[in-house]
Structure formats: structure tokens, C-alpha cells
Short mmCIF file of C-alpha atoms in Angstrom, two decimals:
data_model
loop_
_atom_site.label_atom_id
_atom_site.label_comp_id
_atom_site.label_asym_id
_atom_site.label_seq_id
_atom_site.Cartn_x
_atom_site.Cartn_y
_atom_site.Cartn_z
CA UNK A 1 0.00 0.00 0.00
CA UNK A 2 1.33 3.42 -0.62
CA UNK A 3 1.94 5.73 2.14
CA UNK A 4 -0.70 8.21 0.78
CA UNK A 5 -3.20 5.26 0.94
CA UNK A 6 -1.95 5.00 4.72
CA UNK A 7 -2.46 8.25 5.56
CA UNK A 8 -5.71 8.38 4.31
CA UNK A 9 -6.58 4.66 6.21
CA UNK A 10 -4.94 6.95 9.10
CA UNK A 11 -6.97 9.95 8.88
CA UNK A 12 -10.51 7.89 8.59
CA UNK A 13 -9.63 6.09 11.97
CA UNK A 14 -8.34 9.28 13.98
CA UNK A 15 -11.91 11.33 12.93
CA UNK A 16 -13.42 8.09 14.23
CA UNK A 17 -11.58 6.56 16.69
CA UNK A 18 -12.93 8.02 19.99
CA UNK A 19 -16.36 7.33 21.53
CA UNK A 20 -18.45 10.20 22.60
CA UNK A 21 -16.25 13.30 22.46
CA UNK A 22 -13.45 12.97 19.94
CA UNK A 23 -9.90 14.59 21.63
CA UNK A 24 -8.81 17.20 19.32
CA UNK A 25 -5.49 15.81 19.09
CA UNK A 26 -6.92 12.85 17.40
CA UNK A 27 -9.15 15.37 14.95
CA UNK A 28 -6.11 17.57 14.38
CA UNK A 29 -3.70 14.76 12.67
CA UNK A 30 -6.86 13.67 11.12
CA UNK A 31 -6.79 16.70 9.24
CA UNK A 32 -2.89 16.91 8.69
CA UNK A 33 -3.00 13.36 7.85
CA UNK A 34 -5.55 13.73 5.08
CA UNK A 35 -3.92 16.52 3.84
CA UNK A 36 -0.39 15.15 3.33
CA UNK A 37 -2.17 11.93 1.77
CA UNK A 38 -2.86 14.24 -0.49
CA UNK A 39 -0.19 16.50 -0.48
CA UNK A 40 2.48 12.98 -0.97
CA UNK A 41 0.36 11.77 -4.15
CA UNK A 42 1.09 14.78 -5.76
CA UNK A 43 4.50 14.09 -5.19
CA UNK A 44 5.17 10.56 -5.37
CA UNK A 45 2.70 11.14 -9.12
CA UNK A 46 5.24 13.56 -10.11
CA UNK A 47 8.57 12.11 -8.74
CA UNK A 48 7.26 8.60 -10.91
CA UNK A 49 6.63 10.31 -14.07
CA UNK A 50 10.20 12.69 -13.99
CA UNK A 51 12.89 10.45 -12.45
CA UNK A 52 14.50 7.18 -13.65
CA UNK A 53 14.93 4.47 -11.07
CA UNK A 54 18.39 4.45 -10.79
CA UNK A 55 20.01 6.11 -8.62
CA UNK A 56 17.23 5.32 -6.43
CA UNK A 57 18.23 8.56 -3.98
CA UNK A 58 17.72 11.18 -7.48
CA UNK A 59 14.10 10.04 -6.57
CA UNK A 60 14.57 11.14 -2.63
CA UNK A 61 16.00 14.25 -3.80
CA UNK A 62 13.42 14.89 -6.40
CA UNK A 63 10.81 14.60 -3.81
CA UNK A 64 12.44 16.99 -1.22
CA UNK A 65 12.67 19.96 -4.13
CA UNK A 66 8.52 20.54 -3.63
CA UNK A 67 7.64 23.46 -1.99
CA UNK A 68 4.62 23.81 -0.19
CA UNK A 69 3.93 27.05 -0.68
CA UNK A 70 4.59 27.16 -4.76
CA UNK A 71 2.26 24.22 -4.81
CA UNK A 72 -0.47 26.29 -3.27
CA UNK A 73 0.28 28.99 -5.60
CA UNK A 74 0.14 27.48 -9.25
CA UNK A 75 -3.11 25.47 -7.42
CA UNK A 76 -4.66 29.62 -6.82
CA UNK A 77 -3.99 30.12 -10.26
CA UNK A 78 -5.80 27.46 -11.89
CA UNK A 79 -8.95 27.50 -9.60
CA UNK A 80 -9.20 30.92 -10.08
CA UNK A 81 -8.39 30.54 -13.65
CA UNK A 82 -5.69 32.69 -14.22
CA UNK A 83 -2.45 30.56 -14.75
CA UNK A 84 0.86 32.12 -15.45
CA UNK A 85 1.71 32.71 -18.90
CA UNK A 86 3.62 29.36 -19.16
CA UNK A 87 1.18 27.31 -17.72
CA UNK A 88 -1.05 29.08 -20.75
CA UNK A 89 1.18 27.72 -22.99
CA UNK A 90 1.87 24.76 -22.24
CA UNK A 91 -1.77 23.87 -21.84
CA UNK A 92 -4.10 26.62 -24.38
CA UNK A 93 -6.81 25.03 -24.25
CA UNK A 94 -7.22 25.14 -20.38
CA UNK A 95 -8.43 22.60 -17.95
CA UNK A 96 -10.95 20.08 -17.25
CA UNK A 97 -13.20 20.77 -14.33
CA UNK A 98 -11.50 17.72 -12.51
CA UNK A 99 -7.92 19.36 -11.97
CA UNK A 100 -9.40 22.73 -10.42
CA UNK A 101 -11.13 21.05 -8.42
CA UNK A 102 -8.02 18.40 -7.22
CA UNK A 103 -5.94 22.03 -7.14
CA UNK A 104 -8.99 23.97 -4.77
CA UNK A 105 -9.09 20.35 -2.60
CA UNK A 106 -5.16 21.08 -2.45
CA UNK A 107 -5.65 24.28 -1.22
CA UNK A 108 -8.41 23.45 1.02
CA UNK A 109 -6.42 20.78 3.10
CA UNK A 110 -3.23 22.92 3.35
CA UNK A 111 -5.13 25.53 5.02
CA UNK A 112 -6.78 23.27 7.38
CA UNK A 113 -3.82 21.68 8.42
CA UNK A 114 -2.00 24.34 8.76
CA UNK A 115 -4.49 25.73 10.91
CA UNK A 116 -4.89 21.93 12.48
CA UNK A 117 -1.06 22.18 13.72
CA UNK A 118 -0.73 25.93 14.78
CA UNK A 119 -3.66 27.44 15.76
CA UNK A 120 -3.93 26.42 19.41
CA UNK A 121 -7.44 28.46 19.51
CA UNK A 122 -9.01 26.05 16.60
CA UNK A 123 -11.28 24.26 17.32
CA UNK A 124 -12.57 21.13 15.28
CA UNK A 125 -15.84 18.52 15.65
CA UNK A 126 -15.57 14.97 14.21
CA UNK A 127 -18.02 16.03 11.63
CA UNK A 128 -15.54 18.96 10.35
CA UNK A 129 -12.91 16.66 10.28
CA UNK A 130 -14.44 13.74 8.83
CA UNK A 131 -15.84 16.23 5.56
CA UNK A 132 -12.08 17.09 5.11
CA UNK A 133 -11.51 13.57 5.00
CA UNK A 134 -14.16 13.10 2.46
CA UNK A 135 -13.00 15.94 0.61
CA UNK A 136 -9.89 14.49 -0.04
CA UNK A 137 -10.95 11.40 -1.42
CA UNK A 138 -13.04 13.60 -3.70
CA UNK A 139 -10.49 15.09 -4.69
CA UNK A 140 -8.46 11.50 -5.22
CA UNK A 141 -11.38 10.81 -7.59
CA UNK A 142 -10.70 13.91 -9.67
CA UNK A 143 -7.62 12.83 -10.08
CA UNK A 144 -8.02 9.64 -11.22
CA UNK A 145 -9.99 11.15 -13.79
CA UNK A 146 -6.93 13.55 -15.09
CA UNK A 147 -3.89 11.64 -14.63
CA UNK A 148 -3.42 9.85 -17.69
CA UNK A 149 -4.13 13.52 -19.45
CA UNK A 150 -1.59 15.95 -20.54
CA UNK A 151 -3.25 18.59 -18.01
CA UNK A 152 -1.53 16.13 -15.19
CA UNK A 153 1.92 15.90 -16.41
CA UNK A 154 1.65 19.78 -16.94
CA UNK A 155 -0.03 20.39 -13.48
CA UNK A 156 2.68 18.16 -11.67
CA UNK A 157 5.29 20.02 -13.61
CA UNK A 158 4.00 23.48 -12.75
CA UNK A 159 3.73 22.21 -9.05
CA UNK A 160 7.70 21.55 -9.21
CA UNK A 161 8.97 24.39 -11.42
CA UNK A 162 6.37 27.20 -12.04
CA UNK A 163 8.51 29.76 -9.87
CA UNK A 164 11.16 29.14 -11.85
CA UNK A 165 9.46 29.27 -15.02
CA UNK A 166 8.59 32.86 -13.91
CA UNK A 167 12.05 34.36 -14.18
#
């Protein structure tokens, strides 16, 4: 199994695991979990498709060069449906309704993680939790639906290099 398939196996039983009144430690790495499921697809989807097997660590290394925050920002630009003039380019005839919606789930998660693991005020219910869950295997449906399509390989290559391709 793959470790975004974990996560995600991880996430349903922390939203669910406590009877009566969930401890919001458990519905905070719910969250994060779902969202790195997520977050390690995109990855592991884009580290497959760009780097040979050999050396095995060019893979490791491929995988650490994501940024977080890029990610979120070529994701803005194609919900919003403005993408940088290379992402234009490369893809004229613009996107399905499946990858804004995989980039807005992207987005979505992020946020609510990163809210999950530093915002000691939030507070979150076991039905808040459990809909981000949800969400993201929405969005893994979406996805399913674009990855064989040249949108994906252009997505997952935006997600890697679009700050670069701004210079």
C-alpha cells in the first residue's frame, strides 16, 4: 500500500476513533494526515513520471525539491483561472473541471492543516474533520480522472517548477 493510501486509512480512523467526544489531538492529525495523503500523491505522481529508477536517492531528492507554498500557488492560479503565462502555454486550451477542483481540494487541506497544527485556539468537531476527509478522497477521484491527461503531467510540472518558469 502506498503511504498516501496509509495516511488516508490513518486519517478515517483518527476522525473516528474516539467514543463520545473525539480529543482534538486525534481530529487535528486527522486533518494533517488527510492533507499530506494528499499533499504525498502529488509528489510521489510527479517524482514517478520525472525520475529514472536508478540512482534510487535522485528520486529522494526529487521529492524533497517541492515546496509547499509554490504548490499552493500554481493550485490559486488554476482554480481561479488565471495561470501564469507558461502554464497558458503549455496547456491553451485550459483545464478540465476535474484538476481545479483536485488544485482547490489542495488548497483546502493545506489551510486546514496548517491551521490543524498551529492554531492552538481552533477548534474542530468529528463532523468537520471527517468532511475534510471526504474531501480528499473527492479530490483523489478527480484525479483519477486527469492523470493519464496531458493537463496532469503539466499540473505536476507546474507544481515543481512554475517559480522558476517565472524568471
Amino acid at each position: 500500500m502506498s503511504l498516501s493510501s496509509d495516511m488516508m486509512l490513518q486519517a478515517h480512523h483518527l476522525a473516528s476513533v474516539d467514543r463520545g467526544r473525539p480529543r482534538q489531538a486525534n481530529l487535528r492529525r486527522a486533518i494533517t494526515s488527510a492533507y499530506y495523503s494528499f499533499f504525498h500523491l502529488r509528489v510521489s505522481e510527479s517524482v514517478r513520471r520525472f525520475s529514472p529508477t536508478t540512482p534510487a536517492q535522485l528520486a529522494h531528492r526529487l521529492s524533497r525539491a517541492y515546496v509547499r507554498e509554490e504548490m499552493k500557488q500554481v493550485c490559486k492560479s488554476i482554480v481561479v483561472g488565471n495561470p501564469n503565462l507558461v502554464l497558458a502555454e503549455l496547456q491553451p486550451q485550459g483545464f478540465s473541471n476535474d484538476l481545479p477542483f483536485v488544485a482547490h481540494t489542495f488548497i483546502e487541506l493545506q489551510e486546514a492543516s496548517y491551521l490543524s497544527d498551529h492554531d492552538l485556539s481552533a477548534v474542530s468537531t468529528r463532523p468537520i474533520a471527517l468532511k475534510l476527509v471526504e474531501r480528499v478522497e473527492e479530490g483523489l477521484r478527480a484525479w483519477r480522472h486527469v492523470r493519464a491527461r496531458d493537463e496532469a503531467t503539466v499540473f505536476l510540472t507546474a507544481l515543481l517548477l512554475a517559480k522558476k518558469w517565472a524568471r
